[in-house]
Amino acid sequence: MDKLDYRCEKILFTNKQIVDACKKASKWIDEKYKNKQLVIVGILNGCVPFLAELIKHITIDFKLRFVEYHSYYGGVASVRKKDIVSNLNVDVAGQHVILVDDVIDTGWTMSNLKNTLLLENGAKSVEIMCLVDKPSQHEISFGDYYKCFSIDNEFIIGFGLDYQENLRGLPYIGVLKKSIFEKELKKVKAKNQKQR
């Protein structure tokens, strides 16, 4: 049984549930990309635990690459302005690509990477895979994608998901206590009101 961190309100998905979801996702990859040239691109930093567990169960050949892309900058709310701080160092022309991330929130990160970074480089196809999806928060359409879990708009931590770069190492996915981040969230909301 997963031990609850004192900063965590509750556990949404246990380690066993996550591992089982990764096995299911890897089977989907094996079937979809059999006999195809596959490049798996992990989006740092949050993807690491998810991707590490996922690739344990993939049986087909693939290339593995990473790109660093920030949308929260240690805060509590996703922002639209994104900076690619590490370019994708792989030739994807004519190859199939899967973008892997820990969470899809507004969708801007995935949309920008899919359309700008990959499709313009001549990828044969680009699929998106995430550990957790927040469909109510989507602000942009980015096509079909694979999600392991779908949730409402909760502030989640663990298994790669962080709060101010901490708590990524929890073996489960939990909900951060509101008392920890509500002061910062009020500041963000007040700032957004002034900008309108």
N, CA, C and O of each residue as an XYZ file, in Angstrom:
784
protein
N       0.846     -1.204      0.000
C       0.000      0.000      0.000
C       0.876      1.247      0.000
O       1.861      1.319      0.736
N       0.518      2.233     -0.827
C       1.288      3.471     -0.915
C       1.124      4.313      0.352
O       0.013      4.495      0.850
N       2.252      4.824      0.867
C       2.221      5.673      2.053
C       1.928      7.115      1.643
O       2.605      7.663      0.773
N       0.930      7.723      2.260
C       0.491      9.066      1.910
C       1.441     10.126      2.454
O       1.680     10.197      3.660
N       1.982     10.952      1.554
C       2.826     12.077      1.956
C       1.971     13.113      2.681
O       0.802     13.296      2.342
N       2.543     13.793      3.677
C       1.775     14.739      4.494
C       1.256     15.936      3.701
O       0.337     16.625      4.145
N       1.842     16.185      2.529
C       1.379     17.305      1.702
C       0.286     16.892      0.714
O      -0.227     17.710     -0.049
N      -0.050     15.629      0.748
C      -1.006     15.069     -0.209
C      -2.378     14.889      0.441
O      -2.496     14.308      1.520
N      -3.393     15.388     -0.222
C      -4.773     15.287      0.285
C      -5.302     13.856      0.165
O      -5.919     13.326      1.089
N      -5.047     13.249     -0.988
C      -5.519     11.886     -1.231
C      -4.772     11.302     -2.424
O      -4.167     12.032     -3.209
N      -4.820      9.997     -2.550
C      -4.213      9.312     -3.693
C      -5.276      9.092     -4.762
O      -6.334      8.526     -4.488
N      -4.992      9.540     -5.975
C      -5.904      9.316     -7.093
C      -5.630      7.993     -7.785
O      -6.546      7.231     -8.094
N      -4.332      7.732     -8.026
C      -3.940      6.499     -8.709
C      -2.750      5.881     -7.983
O      -1.722      6.531     -7.797
N      -2.893      4.633     -7.576
C      -1.831      3.938     -6.866
C      -0.711      3.556     -7.833
O      -0.871      3.639     -9.050
N       0.406      3.144     -7.281
C       1.521      2.708     -8.109
C       1.123      1.513     -8.974
O       1.508      1.427    -10.140
N       0.361      0.604     -8.404
C      -0.081     -0.569     -9.165
C      -0.967     -0.162    -10.342
O      -0.826     -0.699    -11.441
N      -1.876      0.784    -10.116
C      -2.746      1.262    -11.195
C      -1.912      1.902    -12.310
O      -2.202      1.721    -13.493
N      -0.882      2.644    -11.925
C      -0.030      3.310    -12.904
C       0.765      2.289    -13.712
O       0.849      2.390    -14.936
N       1.345      1.312    -13.030
C       2.112      0.273    -13.727
C       1.219     -0.500    -14.687
O       1.618     -0.786    -15.815
N       0.021     -0.838    -14.248
C      -0.921     -1.550    -15.121
C      -1.280     -0.706    -16.343
O      -1.397     -1.229    -17.451
N      -1.453      0.599    -16.138
C      -1.771      1.504    -17.249
C      -0.608      1.594    -18.229
O      -0.817      1.681    -19.439
N       0.618      1.574    -17.709
C       1.806      1.615    -18.563
C       1.927      0.338    -19.395
O       2.305      0.393    -20.565
N       1.611     -0.792    -18.803
C       1.633     -2.060    -19.534
C       0.618     -2.033    -20.682
O       0.906     -2.486    -21.789
N      -0.559     -1.500    -20.404
C      -1.604     -1.400    -21.422
C      -1.172     -0.452    -22.539
O      -1.389     -0.738    -23.717
N      -0.560      0.677    -22.171
C      -0.095      1.648    -23.162
C       1.021      1.073    -24.022
O       1.076      1.326    -25.226
N       1.916      0.296    -23.404
C       3.020     -0.300    -24.159
C       2.510     -1.340    -25.153
O       3.067     -1.492    -26.240
N       1.468     -2.045    -24.784
C       0.870     -3.022    -25.698
C       0.270     -2.307    -26.911
O       0.371     -2.787    -28.040
N      -0.351     -1.162    -26.662
C      -0.904     -0.342    -27.747
C       0.212      0.095    -28.696
O       0.042      0.061    -29.915
N       1.351      0.505    -28.138
C       2.505      0.910    -28.950
C       3.025     -0.266    -29.764
O       3.271     -0.131    -30.963
N       3.192     -1.411    -29.124
C       3.681     -2.605    -29.821
C       2.818     -2.957    -31.028
O       3.330     -3.286    -32.098
N       1.519     -2.884    -30.843
C       0.600     -3.262    -31.921
C       0.550     -2.206    -33.023
O       0.514     -2.544    -34.206
N       0.547     -0.945    -32.645
C       0.408      0.137    -33.619
C       1.669      0.349    -34.447
O       1.592      0.711    -35.621
N       2.832      0.123    -33.837
C       4.089      0.464    -34.518
C       4.955     -0.755    -34.870
O       6.157     -0.617    -35.094
N       4.358     -1.915    -34.917
C       5.088     -3.108    -35.325
C       5.614     -2.944    -36.748
O       4.871     -2.564    -37.652
N       6.898     -3.233    -36.938
C       7.564     -3.124    -38.242
C       7.612     -1.690    -38.776
O       7.673     -1.480    -39.987
N       7.585     -0.703    -37.872
C       7.683      0.700    -38.272
C       8.856      1.348    -37.548
O       9.250      0.910    -36.468
N       9.409      2.392    -38.150
C      10.489      3.149    -37.516
C       9.877      4.122    -36.520
O       9.179      5.060    -36.904
N      10.140      3.894    -35.243
C       9.503      4.671    -34.174
C      10.523      5.480    -33.377
O      11.585      4.982    -33.005
N      10.173      6.737    -33.127
C      10.947      7.603    -32.239
C      10.016      8.038    -31.101
O       8.969      8.642    -31.340
N      10.408      7.725    -29.870
C       9.647      8.163    -28.705
C      10.340      9.388    -28.129
O      11.524      9.342    -27.796
N       9.600     10.482    -28.014
C      10.155     11.742    -27.520
C       9.513     12.092    -26.184
O       8.318     12.382    -26.118
N      10.307     12.063    -25.128
C       9.822     12.419    -23.806
C       9.986     13.904    -23.545
O      11.007     14.497    -23.896
N       8.984     14.497    -22.932
C       9.008     15.931    -22.633
C       9.433     16.108    -21.170
O       8.700     15.762    -20.244
N      10.629     16.652    -20.996
C      11.195     16.842    -19.662
C      10.553     18.018    -18.928
O      10.119     18.977    -19.567
N      10.484     17.960    -17.584
C      11.103     16.929    -16.754
C      10.086     15.867    -16.306
O      10.463     14.772    -15.889
N       8.825     16.201    -16.398
C       7.768     15.389    -15.797
C       7.579     14.006    -16.374
O       7.031     13.130    -15.705
N       8.021     13.788    -17.604
C       7.768     12.506    -18.266
C       8.602     11.360    -17.729
O       8.272     10.199    -17.974
N       9.680     11.650    -17.001
C      10.706     10.640    -16.711
C      10.166      9.376    -16.034
O      10.402      8.286    -16.554
N       9.454      9.461    -14.904
C       8.964      8.217    -14.290
C       7.994      7.448    -15.189
O       8.057      6.222    -15.270
N       7.108      8.164    -15.853
C       6.141      7.537    -16.755
C       6.846      6.830    -17.908
O       6.559      5.673    -18.212
N       7.760      7.533    -18.536
C       8.471      6.970    -19.681
C       9.362      5.802    -19.263
O       9.473      4.813    -19.988
N       9.993      5.915    -18.098
C      10.853      4.839    -17.600
C      10.047      3.561    -17.383
O      10.510      2.466    -17.701
N       8.852      3.705    -16.846
C       8.003      2.531    -16.625
C       7.444      2.017    -17.946
O       7.359      0.808    -18.163
N       7.068      2.927    -18.815
C       6.468      2.555    -20.100
C       7.412      1.706    -20.950
O       7.010      0.670    -21.480
N       8.668      2.143    -21.082
C       9.572      1.462    -22.012
C      10.038      0.098    -21.499
O      10.574     -0.699    -22.268
N       9.838     -0.178    -20.209
C      10.148     -1.512    -19.687
C       9.325     -2.592    -20.377
O       9.752     -3.742    -20.484
N       8.141     -2.208    -20.843
C       7.172     -3.180    -21.346
C       7.028     -3.158    -22.870
O       6.298     -3.976    -23.429
N       7.712     -2.235    -23.547
C       7.648     -2.181    -25.010
C       8.599     -3.227    -25.583
O       9.755     -3.310    -25.167
N       8.120     -4.017    -26.528
C       8.943     -5.102    -27.076
C       9.503     -4.787    -28.458
O      10.435     -5.458    -28.902
N       8.965     -3.792    -29.145
C       9.467     -3.444    -30.476
C      10.646     -2.485    -30.353
O      10.869     -1.906    -29.290
N      11.396     -2.317    -31.432
C      12.523     -1.390    -31.445
C      12.035      0.054    -31.532
O      11.018      0.336    -32.164
N      12.768      0.964    -30.891
C      12.447      2.390    -30.964
C      13.684      3.200    -30.605
O      14.589      2.716    -29.926
N      13.703      4.440    -31.075
C      14.717      5.403    -30.662
C      14.100      6.263    -29.565
O      12.901      6.541    -29.586
N      14.924      6.681    -28.612
C      14.443      7.484    -27.494
C      15.155      8.828    -27.460
O      16.384      8.889    -27.449
N      14.384      9.892    -27.445
C      14.930     11.243    -27.379
C      14.114     12.067    -26.386
O      13.011     11.683    -25.997
N      14.683     13.220    -25.979
C      14.012     14.093    -25.018
C      14.045     15.538    -25.494
O      14.967     15.958    -26.193
N      13.031     16.284    -25.105
C      13.011     17.724    -25.327
C      12.533     18.377    -24.038
O      11.602     17.889    -23.397
N      13.167     19.479    -23.661
C      12.776     20.195    -22.443
C      11.869     21.352    -22.816
O      12.178     22.145    -23.705
N      10.753     21.433    -22.128
C       9.725     22.403    -22.507
C       9.005     22.844    -21.243
O       8.452     22.009    -20.527
N       9.002     24.134    -20.958
C       8.414     24.626    -19.708
C       7.107     25.356    -19.945
O       6.981     26.151    -20.876
N       6.113     25.066    -19.067
C       4.845     25.794    -19.153
C       4.359     26.308    -17.799
O       3.451     27.137    -17.744
N       4.950     25.827    -16.710
C       4.532     26.276    -15.379
C       5.597     27.131    -14.696
O       5.273     28.031    -13.921
N       6.854     26.853    -14.982
C       7.963     27.587    -14.368
C       7.872     27.593    -12.848
O       8.138     28.619    -12.222
N       7.501     26.470    -12.243
C       7.455     26.361    -10.787
C       6.215     26.936    -10.164
O       6.096     26.943     -8.939
N       5.274     27.425    -10.968
C       4.062     28.036    -10.437
C       2.925     27.050    -10.292
O       3.125     25.836    -10.249
N       1.704     27.613    -10.216
C       0.530     26.767    -10.002
C      -0.431     26.786    -11.175
O      -1.416     26.048    -11.181
N      -0.159     27.618    -12.168
C      -1.061     27.711    -13.321
C      -0.260     27.649    -14.608
O       0.805     28.256    -14.721
N      -0.783     26.906    -15.581
C      -0.117     26.794    -16.869
C      -0.221     28.113    -17.617
O      -1.226     28.816    -17.513
N       0.823     28.446    -18.373
C       0.820     29.678    -19.152
C       0.939     29.346    -20.625
O       1.450     28.291    -20.999
N       0.458     30.268    -21.465
C       0.455     30.006    -22.902
C       1.823     30.188    -23.531
O       2.164     29.496    -24.490
N       2.599     31.100    -23.005
C       3.921     31.354    -23.573
C       4.846     30.209    -23.224
O       5.019     29.884    -22.049
N       5.432     29.605    -24.211
C       6.292     28.459    -23.989
C       7.682     28.709    -24.567
O       7.820     29.419    -25.563
N       8.670     28.155    -23.974
C      10.031     28.253    -24.482
C      10.616     26.859    -24.615
O      10.620     26.084    -23.659
N      11.106     26.546    -25.797
C      11.835     25.301    -25.969
C      13.273     25.588    -25.551
O      13.970     26.364    -26.204
N      13.714     24.962    -24.465
C      15.050     25.258    -23.962
C      16.064     24.196    -24.375
O      17.258     24.342    -24.113
N      15.606     23.158    -25.003
C      16.515     22.148    -25.523
C      15.915     21.579    -26.798
O      14.881     20.912    -26.752
N      16.544     21.834    -27.924
C      15.974     21.405    -29.188
C      15.985     19.889    -29.339
O      16.820     19.195    -28.758
N      15.050     19.395    -30.125
C      14.951     17.967    -30.392
C      16.098     17.557    -31.295
O      16.150     17.942    -32.463
N      17.012     16.776    -30.749
C      18.227     16.416    -31.470
C      18.073     15.049    -32.130
O      18.788     14.105    -31.794
N      17.140     14.950    -33.065
C      16.958     13.689    -33.778
C      16.290     13.981    -35.114
O      15.412     14.839    -35.213
N      16.716     13.263    -36.121
C      16.111     13.394    -37.438
C      14.852     12.538    -37.468
O      14.933     11.312    -37.392
N      13.688     13.175    -37.579
C      12.425     12.436    -37.563
C      11.798     12.345    -38.949
O      10.684     11.839    -39.086
N      12.481     12.817    -39.964
C      11.926     12.796    -41.325
C      11.585     11.368    -41.732
O      12.434     10.477    -41.696
N      10.345     11.170    -42.115
C       9.891      9.874    -42.585
C       9.675      8.839    -41.498
O       9.423      7.672    -41.800
N       9.768      9.247    -40.227
C       9.608      8.302    -39.125
C       8.340      8.618    -38.321
O       7.806      9.726    -38.365
N       7.889      7.611    -37.596
C       6.717      7.768    -36.733
C       7.173      8.227    -35.356
O       8.159      7.721    -34.820
N       6.457      9.182    -34.788
C       6.870      9.794    -33.523
C       5.730      9.721    -32.512
O       4.566      9.950    -32.840
N       6.098      9.394    -31.268
C       5.161      9.505    -30.147
C       5.715     10.531    -29.169
O       6.831     10.377    -28.673
N       4.948     11.570    -28.892
C       5.289     12.556    -27.874
C       4.723     12.070    -26.543
O       3.527     11.793    -26.448
N       5.559     11.964    -25.522
C       5.130     11.436    -24.229
C       5.318     12.489    -23.139
O       6.408     13.034    -22.967
N       4.226     12.768    -22.400
C       4.300     13.737    -21.309
C       3.534     13.214    -20.101
O       2.738     12.281    -20.204
N       3.795     13.841    -18.944
C       3.106     13.417    -17.729
C       1.651     13.860    -17.722
O       0.775     13.088    -17.331
N       1.377     15.095    -18.148
C       0.014     15.614    -18.060
C      -0.287     16.536    -19.242
O       0.582     17.271    -19.710
N      -1.524     16.483    -19.711
C      -2.008     17.460    -20.688
C      -3.011     18.347    -19.967
O      -4.026     17.877    -19.452
N      -2.706     19.634    -19.941
C      -3.546     20.616    -19.259
C      -4.241     21.474    -20.320
O      -5.294     21.089    -20.828
N      -3.674     22.610    -20.653
C      -4.295     23.469    -21.669
C      -4.146     22.884    -23.073
O      -4.968     23.148    -23.950
N      -3.093     22.088    -23.284
C      -2.847     21.504    -24.598
C      -1.860     22.276    -25.441
O      -1.478     21.814    -26.517
N      -1.433     23.450    -24.977
C      -0.535     24.285    -25.777
C       0.824     23.622    -26.004
O       1.375     23.700    -27.102
N       1.362     22.976    -24.982
C       2.665     22.326    -25.133
C       2.627     21.282    -26.239
O       3.461     21.295    -27.145
N       1.662     20.387    -26.161
C       1.564     19.319    -27.148
C       1.278     19.858    -28.546
O       1.855     19.385    -29.526
N       0.406     20.826    -28.639
C       0.080     21.403    -29.942
C       1.298     22.054    -30.577
O       1.574     21.858    -31.761
N       2.029     22.837    -29.771
C       3.220     23.519    -30.284
C       4.294     22.526    -30.728
O       4.889     22.678    -31.795
N       4.532     21.515    -29.905
C       5.551     20.527    -30.254
C       5.148     19.712    -31.477
O       5.957     19.477    -32.375
N       3.907     19.292    -31.499
C       3.440     18.467    -32.616
C       3.515     19.228    -33.936
O       4.046     18.721    -34.924
N       2.988     20.430    -33.946
C       2.892     21.181    -35.198
C       4.184     21.870    -35.606
O       4.550     21.857    -36.782
N       4.871     22.465    -34.658
C       6.056     23.253    -34.985
C       7.335     22.432    -34.999
O       8.088     22.461    -35.973
N       7.579     21.702    -33.921
C       8.856     21.015    -33.771
C       8.954     19.748    -34.604
O      10.030     19.415    -35.102
N       7.828     19.028    -34.762
C       7.904     17.729    -35.420
C       7.369     17.727    -36.846
O       8.084     17.322    -37.763
N       6.147     18.162    -37.054
C       5.560     18.063    -38.388
C       6.345     18.868    -39.415
O       6.442     18.471    -40.576
N       6.907     20.004    -38.988
C       7.723     20.814    -39.908
C       9.043     20.133    -40.236
O       9.716     20.500    -41.200
N       9.410     19.142    -39.433
C      10.647     18.395    -39.692
C      10.399     17.126    -40.489
O      11.300     16.302    -40.645
N       9.177     16.963    -40.995
C       8.888     15.857    -41.913
C       8.608     14.518    -41.290
O       8.835     13.486    -41.923
N       8.117     14.500    -40.053
C       7.736     13.223    -39.443
C       6.605     12.597    -40.243
O       5.728     13.297    -40.749
N       6.631     11.298    -40.353
C       5.583     10.585    -41.096
C       4.252     10.640    -40.353
O       3.191     10.778    -40.961
N       4.328     10.529    -39.033
C       3.132     10.667    -38.194
C       3.563     11.102    -36.803
O       4.694     10.849    -36.389
N       2.663     11.753    -36.088
C       2.938     12.181    -34.714
C       1.738     11.820    -33.848
O       0.625     12.296    -34.073
N       1.984     10.971    -32.854
C       0.959     10.621    -31.880
C       1.323     11.245    -30.535
O       2.495     11.494    -30.253
N       0.321     11.490    -29.721
C       0.516     12.062    -28.389
C       0.072     11.049    -27.344
O      -0.978     10.419    -27.478
N       0.884     10.899    -26.304
C       0.535     10.005    -25.198
C       0.809     10.717    -23.881
O       1.873     11.307    -23.699
N      -0.146     10.661    -22.967
C       0.063     11.280    -21.657
C      -0.367     10.327    -20.553
O      -1.205      9.447    -20.752
N       0.225     10.525    -19.395
C      -0.146      9.738    -18.229
C      -1.499     10.206    -17.702
O      -2.377      9.393    -17.414
N      -1.658     11.520    -17.579
C      -2.905     12.099    -17.048
C      -3.406     13.192    -17.979
O      -2.630     14.017    -18.461
N      -4.692     13.189    -18.223
C      -5.320     14.200    -19.071
C      -6.335     14.987    -18.252
O      -7.061     14.423    -17.433
N      -6.376     16.313    -18.486
C      -7.383     17.183    -17.865
C      -8.227     17.807    -18.978
O      -8.015     18.966    -19.333
N      -9.175     17.060    -19.530
C      -9.923     17.534    -20.699
C     -10.685     18.836    -20.486
O     -10.880     19.594    -21.436
N     -11.118     19.109    -19.262
C     -11.874     20.342    -18.999
C     -11.005     21.580    -19.129
O     -11.522     22.691    -19.244
N      -9.688     21.401    -19.111
C      -8.761     22.528    -19.169
C      -8.227     22.795    -20.578
O      -7.514     23.776    -20.785
N      -8.554     21.952    -21.532
C      -8.047     22.136    -22.890
C      -8.495     23.472    -23.481
O      -9.671     23.831    -23.419
N      -7.549     24.191    -24.047
C      -7.827     25.467    -24.709
C      -7.615     25.380    -26.215
O      -7.934     26.320    -26.943
N      -7.082     24.268    -26.679
C      -6.737     24.131    -28.086
C      -6.870     22.659    -28.484
O      -6.641     21.758    -27.676
N      -7.240     22.440    -29.726
C      -7.364     21.080    -30.230
C      -6.026     20.619    -30.803
O      -5.341     21.378    -31.488
N      -5.660     19.368    -30.518
C      -4.383     18.850    -31.030
C      -4.555     17.449    -31.595
O      -3.585     16.697    -31.691
N      -5.776     17.092    -31.970
C      -6.019     15.810    -32.621
C      -6.196     14.662    -31.641
O      -6.326     14.872    -30.435
N      -6.201     13.458    -32.168
C      -6.359     12.264    -31.342
C      -5.121     12.032    -30.481
O      -4.016     12.430    -30.851
N      -5.312     11.391    -29.338
C      -4.192     11.126    -28.450
C      -4.534      9.975    -27.512
O      -5.699      9.617    -27.341
N      -3.490      9.401    -26.907
C      -3.656      8.293    -25.960
C      -3.455      8.823    -24.547
O      -2.457      9.484    -24.258
N      -4.402      8.531    -23.677
C      -4.284      8.942    -22.278
C      -4.466      7.736    -21.378
O      -5.322      6.888    -21.632
N      -3.662      7.658    -20.326
C      -3.791      6.568    -19.364
C      -4.906      6.839    -18.363
O      -5.681      5.946    -18.019
N      -4.978      8.094    -17.898
C      -6.005      8.485    -16.931
C      -6.588      9.838    -17.318
O      -5.917     10.662    -17.939
N      -7.836     10.053    -16.946
C      -8.500     11.333    -17.180
C      -9.087     11.818    -15.857
O      -9.729     11.049    -15.141
N      -8.866     13.109    -15.530
C      -9.347     13.643    -14.251
C      -9.952     15.027    -14.452
O      -9.838     15.624    -15.522
N     -10.604     15.527    -13.389
C     -11.059     16.909    -13.370
C      -9.851     17.800    -13.086
O      -8.718     17.319    -13.041
N     -10.087     19.073    -12.898
C      -8.984     20.013    -12.704
C      -8.478     19.993    -11.266
O      -8.784     20.888    -10.478
N      -7.709     18.973    -10.935
C      -7.075     18.849     -9.622
C      -5.594     19.206     -9.742
O      -4.989     19.012    -10.797
N      -5.012     19.726     -8.663
C      -3.565     19.964     -8.637
C      -2.914     18.651     -8.210
O      -2.950     18.284     -7.036
N      -2.324     17.955     -9.164
C      -1.801     16.625     -8.893
C      -0.280     16.611     -8.783
O       0.421     17.410     -9.404
N       0.202     15.678     -7.975
C       1.629     15.526     -7.714
C       1.998     14.047     -7.732
O       1.139     13.177     -7.588
N       3.281     13.780     -7.909
C       3.773     12.416     -7.844
C       3.942     11.783     -9.209
O       3.304     12.196    -10.177
N       4.794     10.789     -9.286
C       5.125     10.052    -10.500
C       5.482     11.016    -11.646
O       5.000     10.884    -12.771
N       6.344     11.987    -11.313
C       6.811     12.962    -12.298
C       6.156     14.318    -12.175
O       6.744     15.330    -12.559
N       4.952     14.354    -11.647
C       4.221     15.614    -11.487
C       4.716     16.330    -10.234
O       4.905     15.709     -9.188
N       4.925     17.643    -10.350
C       5.596     18.345     -9.259
C       4.808     19.534     -8.729
O       3.847     19.999     -9.342
N       5.243     20.005     -7.581
C       4.874     21.316     -7.062
C       6.174     22.038     -6.758
O       6.907     21.658     -5.845
N       6.460     23.088     -7.534
C       7.698     23.853     -7.402
C       8.922     22.927     -7.435
O       9.839     23.056     -6.624
N       8.913     21.998     -8.386
C       9.997     21.051     -8.668
C      10.179     19.983     -7.604
O      11.141     19.218     -7.664
N       9.279     19.911     -6.634
C       9.340     18.873     -5.607
C       8.211     17.859     -5.799
O       7.260     18.105     -6.542
N       8.329     16.734     -5.128
C       7.307     15.680     -5.061
C       7.184     14.840     -6.325
O       6.248     14.049     -6.443
N       8.103     14.991     -7.268
C       8.059     14.168     -8.484
C       8.281     12.683     -8.182
O       7.812     11.818     -8.922
N       8.988     12.399     -7.104
C       9.394     11.035     -6.815
C       8.373     10.186     -6.079
O       8.643      9.018     -5.800
N       7.206     10.735     -5.755
C       6.184      9.911     -5.115
C       5.797      8.772     -6.055
O       5.677      8.996     -7.259
N       5.600      7.566     -5.545
C       5.317      6.421     -6.415
C       3.878      6.346     -6.906
O       3.523      5.434     -7.653
N       3.063      7.283     -6.500
C       1.650      7.338     -6.885
C       1.316      8.745     -7.394
O       2.165      9.637     -7.368
N       0.099      8.934     -7.849
C      -0.384     10.269     -8.228
C      -1.420     10.688     -7.195
O      -2.421     10.002     -6.989
N      -1.170     11.820     -6.551
C      -2.078     12.315     -5.518
C      -2.477     13.754     -5.755
O      -1.992     14.410     -6.676
N      -3.368     14.232     -4.908
C      -3.847     15.612     -4.973
C      -3.139     16.428     -3.896
O      -3.151     16.066     -2.720
N      -2.528     17.523     -4.307
C      -1.839     18.404     -3.361
C      -2.859     19.129     -2.478
O      -3.904     19.567     -2.957
N      -2.548     19.248     -1.199
C      -3.435     19.970     -0.284
C      -3.577     21.427     -0.717
O      -2.586     22.096     -1.013
N      -4.807     21.908     -0.750
C      -5.068     23.276     -1.201
C      -4.382     24.306     -0.326
O      -3.970     25.356     -0.818
N      -4.253     24.027      0.962
C      -3.621     24.980      1.874
C      -2.184     25.279      1.487
O      -1.650     26.323      1.861
N      -1.556     24.391      0.754
C      -0.159     24.567      0.363
C      -0.010     25.564     -0.778
O       0.954     26.329     -0.816
N      -0.971     25.556     -1.716
C      -0.797     26.401     -2.897
C      -1.856     27.484     -3.088
O      -1.774     28.243     -4.053
N      -2.847     27.581     -2.204
C      -3.943     28.519     -2.455
C      -3.518     29.988     -2.407
O      -4.096     30.815     -3.112
N      -2.513     30.326     -1.585
C      -2.040     31.711     -1.546
C      -1.442     32.118     -2.883
O      -1.708     33.207     -3.392
N      -0.629     31.226     -3.445
C      -0.020     31.509     -4.740
C      -1.070     31.560     -5.834
O      -0.970     32.372     -6.754
N      -2.076     30.699     -5.744
C      -3.144     30.665     -6.734
C      -3.945     31.964     -6.718
O      -4.347     32.451     -7.774
N      -4.182     32.529     -5.543
C      -4.892     33.806     -5.433
C      -4.114     34.928     -6.116
O      -4.706     35.797     -6.756
N      -2.795     34.909     -5.981
C      -1.952     35.915     -6.626
C      -2.049     35.805     -8.146
O      -2.127     36.812     -8.848
N      -2.043     34.563     -8.645
C      -2.146     34.333    -10.091
C      -3.487     34.831    -10.614
O      -3.541     35.486    -11.655
N      -4.570     34.526     -9.902
C      -5.908     34.959    -10.320
C      -6.032     36.473    -10.311
O      -6.629     37.058    -11.215
N      -5.469     37.108     -9.290
C      -5.509     38.569     -9.191
C      -4.735     39.214    -10.338
O      -5.168     40.217    -10.904
N      -3.599     38.636    -10.670
C      -2.784     39.142    -11.783
C      -3.517     38.997    -13.105
O      -3.468     39.894    -13.947
N      -4.202     37.861    -13.295
C      -4.949     37.636    -14.529
C      -6.126     38.604    -14.654
O      -6.461     39.037    -15.757
N      -6.750     38.942    -13.530
C      -7.862     39.902    -13.560
C      -7.391     41.284    -13.982
O      -8.088     41.983    -14.718
N      -6.216     41.681    -13.522
C      -5.668     42.987    -13.877
C      -5.311     43.077    -15.360
O      -5.384     44.150    -15.959
N      -4.927     41.953    -15.942
C      -4.513     41.937    -17.340
C      -5.693     41.965    -18.292
O      -5.511     42.222    -19.482
N      -6.893     41.709    -17.804
C      -8.078     41.701    -18.674
C      -8.590     43.103    -18.953
O      -9.579     43.268    -19.668
